[in-house]
Amino acid sequence: KIGLAGLQPDVLATAASDRAASLIPISKDLQADLRDRGLNRLLNDIEMPLIPVLARMEEHGIKLDSELLRSISADLAIELNSLRTAIYEDAGRDFSINSPKQLGVVLFEELNIDPGPKTASGQYSTSRRILEDRREVHPIIDRVLLYRELDKLKGTYVDALPALVNPNTGRLHTSFSQTVAATGRLSSNNPNLQNIPIRTER
């Protein structure tokens, strides 16, 4: 499968028309399938009219306050550095906090926290659920959980999203799909703007 993004207009026109033409031989079967499933009204009254709306949304893009995110990133870096220092003090040594294996050794062997069941591969589990259940046992647990939350927030969103802003429009241009999610809801990718955490104050 060859992607269409980045093709020159004349090449894009040919490739797009070839793709459209390839559907003609199966169109009758698809129409019959829609009719048999009782989905014609959904297609004609909801999905098809939505296409130009989504196209305009994709073209218009989403404004991002990159300056604010850069400021947040700097604040998160300071907080993460402080948390890292505190975690190392709790552990009595430096280690890779993002390594489940190293974290498991520190928590469950060196600090003697009850590990619970191991994973299928025989490793200690350091999943959120396991750590949440042991919050009261040692202060390192709360710090590790907060570290993970802030590290993911910084790396996956705060630092990543500004890099995806289109330099010509100054906006994020995600792609919306009507046919990916089994539930029928819209999905968003490149970047996925429906996966941004909103449950905490941060």
mmCIF file of C-alpha atoms in Angstrom:
data_model
loop_
_atom_site.group_PDB
_atom_site.id
_atom_site.type_symbol
_atom_site.label_atom_id
_atom_site.label_comp_id
_atom_site.label_asym_id
_atom_site.label_seq_id
_atom_site.Cartn_x
_atom_site.Cartn_y
_atom_site.Cartn_z
ATOM 1 C CA LYS A 1 0.000 0.000 0.000
ATOM 2 C CA ILE A 2 1.432 3.359 -1.065
ATOM 3 C CA GLY A 3 0.525 6.400 1.006
ATOM 4 C CA LEU A 4 -0.858 9.485 -0.756
ATOM 5 C CA ALA A 5 0.687 12.080 1.556
ATOM 6 C CA GLY A 6 3.445 14.101 -0.053
ATOM 7 C CA LEU A 7 2.691 13.117 -3.667
ATOM 8 C CA GLN A 8 2.789 15.757 -6.381
ATOM 9 C CA PRO A 9 -0.702 16.907 -7.475
ATOM 10 C CA ASP A 10 -0.643 15.143 -10.866
ATOM 11 C CA VAL A 11 0.600 11.880 -9.338
ATOM 12 C CA LEU A 12 -1.859 12.237 -6.447
ATOM 13 C CA ALA A 13 -4.784 12.685 -8.837
ATOM 14 C CA THR A 14 -3.877 9.509 -10.740
ATOM 15 C CA ALA A 15 -3.316 7.459 -7.577
ATOM 16 C CA ALA A 16 -6.554 8.654 -5.971
ATOM 17 C CA SER A 17 -8.606 7.957 -9.105
ATOM 18 C CA ASP A 18 -7.057 4.487 -9.401
ATOM 19 C CA ARG A 19 -8.090 3.740 -5.823
ATOM 20 C CA ALA A 20 -11.606 4.995 -6.414
ATOM 21 C CA ALA A 21 -11.901 2.955 -9.619
ATOM 22 C CA SER A 22 -10.791 -0.200 -7.835
ATOM 23 C CA LEU A 23 -13.959 -0.038 -5.706
ATOM 24 C CA ILE A 24 -16.357 -0.097 -8.669
ATOM 25 C CA PRO A 25 -16.247 -3.910 -9.190
ATOM 26 C CA ILE A 26 -17.222 -4.534 -5.562
ATOM 27 C CA SER A 27 -19.652 -1.637 -5.145
ATOM 28 C CA LYS A 28 -22.755 -3.736 -5.851
ATOM 29 C CA ASP A 29 -21.727 -6.313 -3.264
ATOM 30 C CA LEU A 30 -21.032 -3.580 -0.726
ATOM 31 C CA GLN A 31 -24.382 -1.893 -1.399
ATOM 32 C CA ALA A 32 -26.193 -5.220 -1.000
ATOM 33 C CA ASP A 33 -24.350 -5.864 2.266
ATOM 34 C CA LEU A 34 -25.327 -2.437 3.599
ATOM 35 C CA ARG A 35 -28.957 -3.034 2.604
ATOM 36 C CA ASP A 36 -29.019 -6.491 4.231
ATOM 37 C CA ARG A 37 -27.615 -5.068 7.455
ATOM 38 C CA GLY A 38 -30.044 -2.157 7.480
ATOM 39 C CA LEU A 39 -27.236 0.400 7.340
ATOM 40 C CA ASN A 40 -28.223 2.487 4.311
ATOM 41 C CA ARG A 41 -29.767 5.249 6.417
ATOM 42 C CA LEU A 42 -26.665 5.406 8.647
ATOM 43 C CA LEU A 43 -24.447 5.695 5.581
ATOM 44 C CA ASN A 44 -26.543 8.217 3.647
ATOM 45 C CA ASP A 45 -27.880 10.390 6.475
ATOM 46 C CA ILE A 46 -24.908 10.435 8.850
ATOM 47 C CA GLU A 47 -21.612 9.115 7.519
ATOM 48 C CA MET A 48 -21.596 10.618 4.014
ATOM 49 C CA PRO A 49 -22.692 14.154 5.058
ATOM 50 C CA LEU A 50 -20.011 14.062 7.747
ATOM 51 C CA ILE A 51 -17.158 13.598 5.247
ATOM 52 C CA PRO A 52 -16.904 17.240 4.061
ATOM 53 C CA VAL A 53 -17.193 18.434 7.676
ATOM 54 C CA LEU A 54 -14.248 16.271 8.734
ATOM 55 C CA ALA A 55 -12.285 17.347 5.658
ATOM 56 C CA ARG A 56 -12.723 21.003 6.657
ATOM 57 C CA MET A 57 -11.731 20.208 10.249
ATOM 58 C CA GLU A 58 -8.570 18.447 9.066
ATOM 59 C CA GLU A 59 -7.691 21.291 6.705
ATOM 60 C CA HIS A 60 -8.420 24.006 9.280
ATOM 61 C CA GLY A 61 -6.342 22.291 11.966
ATOM 62 C CA ILE A 62 -6.183 22.923 15.683
ATOM 63 C CA LYS A 63 -4.418 25.878 17.266
ATOM 64 C CA LEU A 64 -1.750 24.908 19.781
ATOM 65 C CA ASP A 65 -0.188 27.237 22.353
ATOM 66 C CA SER A 66 3.382 26.069 21.791
ATOM 67 C CA GLU A 67 4.876 28.789 23.980
ATOM 68 C CA LEU A 68 2.777 27.670 26.940
ATOM 69 C CA LEU A 69 3.734 24.048 26.343
ATOM 70 C CA ARG A 70 7.433 24.969 26.246
ATOM 71 C CA SER A 71 7.014 26.698 29.609
ATOM 72 C CA ILE A 72 5.182 23.666 31.027
ATOM 73 C CA SER A 73 7.929 21.401 29.679
ATOM 74 C CA ALA A 74 10.595 23.397 31.514
ATOM 75 C CA ASP A 75 8.594 23.224 34.765
ATOM 76 C CA LEU A 76 8.069 19.468 34.347
ATOM 77 C CA ALA A 77 11.792 18.947 33.736
ATOM 78 C CA ILE A 78 12.586 20.641 37.057
ATOM 79 C CA GLU A 79 9.947 18.609 38.904
ATOM 80 C CA LEU A 80 11.084 15.348 37.309
ATOM 81 C CA ASN A 81 14.684 16.063 38.269
ATOM 82 C CA SER A 82 13.620 16.709 41.868
ATOM 83 C CA LEU A 83 11.544 13.508 41.932
ATOM 84 C CA ARG A 84 14.421 11.510 40.443
ATOM 85 C CA THR A 85 16.739 12.730 43.195
ATOM 86 C CA ALA A 86 14.209 11.835 45.910
ATOM 87 C CA ILE A 87 13.638 8.368 44.413
ATOM 88 C CA TYR A 88 17.380 7.707 44.319
ATOM 89 C CA GLU A 89 17.617 8.758 47.970
ATOM 90 C CA ASP A 90 14.754 6.415 48.884
ATOM 91 C CA ALA A 91 16.429 3.580 47.000
ATOM 92 C CA GLY A 92 19.912 4.293 48.305
ATOM 93 C CA ARG A 93 21.344 4.304 44.789
ATOM 94 C CA ASP A 94 20.805 5.442 41.211
ATOM 95 C CA PHE A 95 18.935 3.224 38.756
ATOM 96 C CA SER A 96 16.746 3.531 35.668
ATOM 97 C CA ILE A 97 13.306 4.430 36.991
ATOM 98 C CA ASN A 98 11.772 3.688 33.585
ATOM 99 C CA SER A 99 13.140 0.138 33.602
ATOM 100 C CA PRO A 100 10.514 -2.234 35.108
ATOM 101 C CA LYS A 101 13.257 -4.799 35.748
ATOM 102 C CA GLN A 102 15.535 -2.427 37.647
ATOM 103 C CA LEU A 103 12.593 -0.860 39.488
ATOM 104 C CA GLY A 104 11.356 -4.311 40.495
ATOM 105 C CA VAL A 105 14.742 -5.222 41.975
ATOM 106 C CA VAL A 106 14.876 -1.967 43.964
ATOM 107 C CA LEU A 107 11.322 -2.193 45.299
ATOM 108 C CA PHE A 108 10.900 -5.894 45.922
ATOM 109 C CA GLU A 109 14.403 -7.125 46.686
ATOM 110 C CA GLU A 110 16.331 -4.188 48.114
ATOM 111 C CA LEU A 111 13.452 -2.428 49.911
ATOM 112 C CA ASN A 112 11.654 -5.710 50.727
ATOM 113 C CA ILE A 113 8.230 -4.531 49.560
ATOM 114 C CA ASP A 114 5.835 -7.434 48.963
ATOM 115 C CA PRO A 115 6.013 -8.015 45.189
ATOM 116 C CA GLY A 116 2.774 -9.860 44.603
ATOM 117 C CA PRO A 117 2.527 -12.282 41.668
ATOM 118 C CA LYS A 118 5.230 -12.200 39.001
ATOM 119 C CA THR A 119 4.543 -11.757 35.304
ATOM 120 C CA ALA A 120 4.309 -14.667 32.858
ATOM 121 C CA SER A 121 8.002 -14.169 32.046
ATOM 122 C CA GLY A 122 8.978 -14.484 35.711
ATOM 123 C CA GLN A 123 9.690 -10.772 36.226
ATOM 124 C CA TYR A 124 8.367 -8.576 39.011
ATOM 125 C CA SER A 125 5.321 -6.611 37.925
ATOM 126 C CA THR A 126 5.602 -2.866 38.461
ATOM 127 C CA SER A 127 2.242 -2.088 36.877
ATOM 128 C CA ARG A 128 0.220 0.852 38.127
ATOM 129 C CA ARG A 129 -2.240 -1.493 39.860
ATOM 130 C CA ILE A 130 0.531 -3.301 41.746
ATOM 131 C CA LEU A 131 2.105 -0.024 42.855
ATOM 132 C CA GLU A 132 -1.227 1.587 43.772
ATOM 133 C CA ASP A 133 -1.929 -1.342 46.117
ATOM 134 C CA ARG A 134 1.360 -0.667 47.938
ATOM 135 C CA ARG A 135 1.230 3.128 48.235
ATOM 136 C CA GLU A 136 1.160 3.093 52.030
ATOM 137 C CA VAL A 137 4.142 0.755 52.362
ATOM 138 C CA HIS A 138 6.938 3.115 51.326
ATOM 139 C CA PRO A 139 7.109 6.784 50.141
ATOM 140 C CA ILE A 140 9.080 5.727 47.052
ATOM 141 C CA ILE A 141 5.884 4.262 45.567
ATOM 142 C CA ASP A 142 4.051 7.607 45.411
ATOM 143 C CA ARG A 143 7.125 9.259 43.939
ATOM 144 C CA VAL A 144 7.509 6.588 41.252
ATOM 145 C CA LEU A 145 3.824 6.863 40.292
ATOM 146 C CA LEU A 146 4.049 10.653 40.042
ATOM 147 C CA TYR A 147 7.333 10.395 38.134
ATOM 148 C CA ARG A 148 5.731 8.078 35.575
ATOM 149 C CA GLU A 149 2.720 10.355 35.168
ATOM 150 C CA LEU A 150 4.801 13.494 34.625
ATOM 151 C CA ASP A 151 7.369 11.742 32.426
ATOM 152 C CA LYS A 152 4.622 10.448 30.116
ATOM 153 C CA LEU A 153 2.866 13.810 30.081
ATOM 154 C CA LYS A 154 6.101 15.556 29.126
ATOM 155 C CA GLY A 155 7.366 13.069 26.571
ATOM 156 C CA THR A 156 4.140 12.024 24.890
ATOM 157 C CA TYR A 157 2.242 15.314 24.841
ATOM 158 C CA VAL A 158 3.976 18.459 26.085
ATOM 159 C CA ASP A 159 7.172 17.938 24.069
ATOM 160 C CA ALA A 160 5.746 15.901 21.190
ATOM 161 C CA LEU A 161 2.738 17.950 20.080
ATOM 162 C CA PRO A 162 4.553 21.242 19.297
ATOM 163 C CA ALA A 163 6.943 19.304 17.045
ATOM 164 C CA LEU A 164 3.938 18.205 14.950
ATOM 165 C CA VAL A 165 2.688 21.723 14.246
ATOM 166 C CA ASN A 166 2.644 22.451 10.514
ATOM 167 C CA PRO A 167 5.136 25.303 9.917
ATOM 168 C CA ASN A 168 3.008 26.717 7.095
ATOM 169 C CA THR A 169 -0.263 26.941 9.034
ATOM 170 C CA GLY A 170 0.964 27.058 12.639
ATOM 171 C CA ARG A 171 -1.627 24.399 13.494
ATOM 172 C CA LEU A 172 -1.908 20.702 14.237
ATOM 173 C CA HIS A 173 -3.549 18.752 11.419
ATOM 174 C CA THR A 174 -4.816 15.416 12.669
ATOM 175 C CA SER A 175 -6.600 12.833 10.504
ATOM 176 C CA PHE A 176 -10.101 11.789 11.500
ATOM 177 C CA SER A 177 -11.400 8.353 10.566
ATOM 178 C CA GLN A 178 -15.008 7.184 10.562
ATOM 179 C CA THR A 179 -14.200 3.508 10.018
ATOM 180 C CA VAL A 180 -11.493 2.495 12.497
ATOM 181 C CA ALA A 181 -13.243 2.223 15.867
ATOM 182 C CA ALA A 182 -15.593 -0.764 16.165
ATOM 183 C CA THR A 183 -18.061 1.336 18.192
ATOM 184 C CA GLY A 184 -18.530 3.787 15.319
ATOM 185 C CA ARG A 185 -16.957 6.746 17.103
ATOM 186 C CA LEU A 186 -14.442 8.950 15.313
ATOM 187 C CA SER A 187 -10.789 8.126 15.721
ATOM 188 C CA SER A 188 -7.883 10.530 15.379
ATOM 189 C CA ASN A 189 -4.314 9.809 14.357
ATOM 190 C CA ASN A 190 -1.055 11.513 13.372
ATOM 191 C CA PRO A 191 -1.376 12.787 16.074
ATOM 192 C CA ASN A 192 -4.034 11.071 18.169
ATOM 193 C CA LEU A 193 -5.768 14.005 19.862
ATOM 194 C CA GLN A 194 -8.332 11.800 21.604
ATOM 195 C CA ASN A 195 -5.774 10.200 23.875
ATOM 196 C CA ILE A 196 -4.749 13.252 25.883
ATOM 197 C CA PRO A 197 -5.232 12.672 29.631
ATOM 198 C CA ILE A 198 -7.808 14.955 31.228
ATOM 199 C CA ARG A 199 -8.647 13.245 34.522
ATOM 200 C CA THR A 200 -6.107 14.992 36.722
ATOM 201 C CA GLU A 201 -5.651 18.703 37.348
ATOM 202 C CA ARG A 202 -2.502 18.606 35.261
#
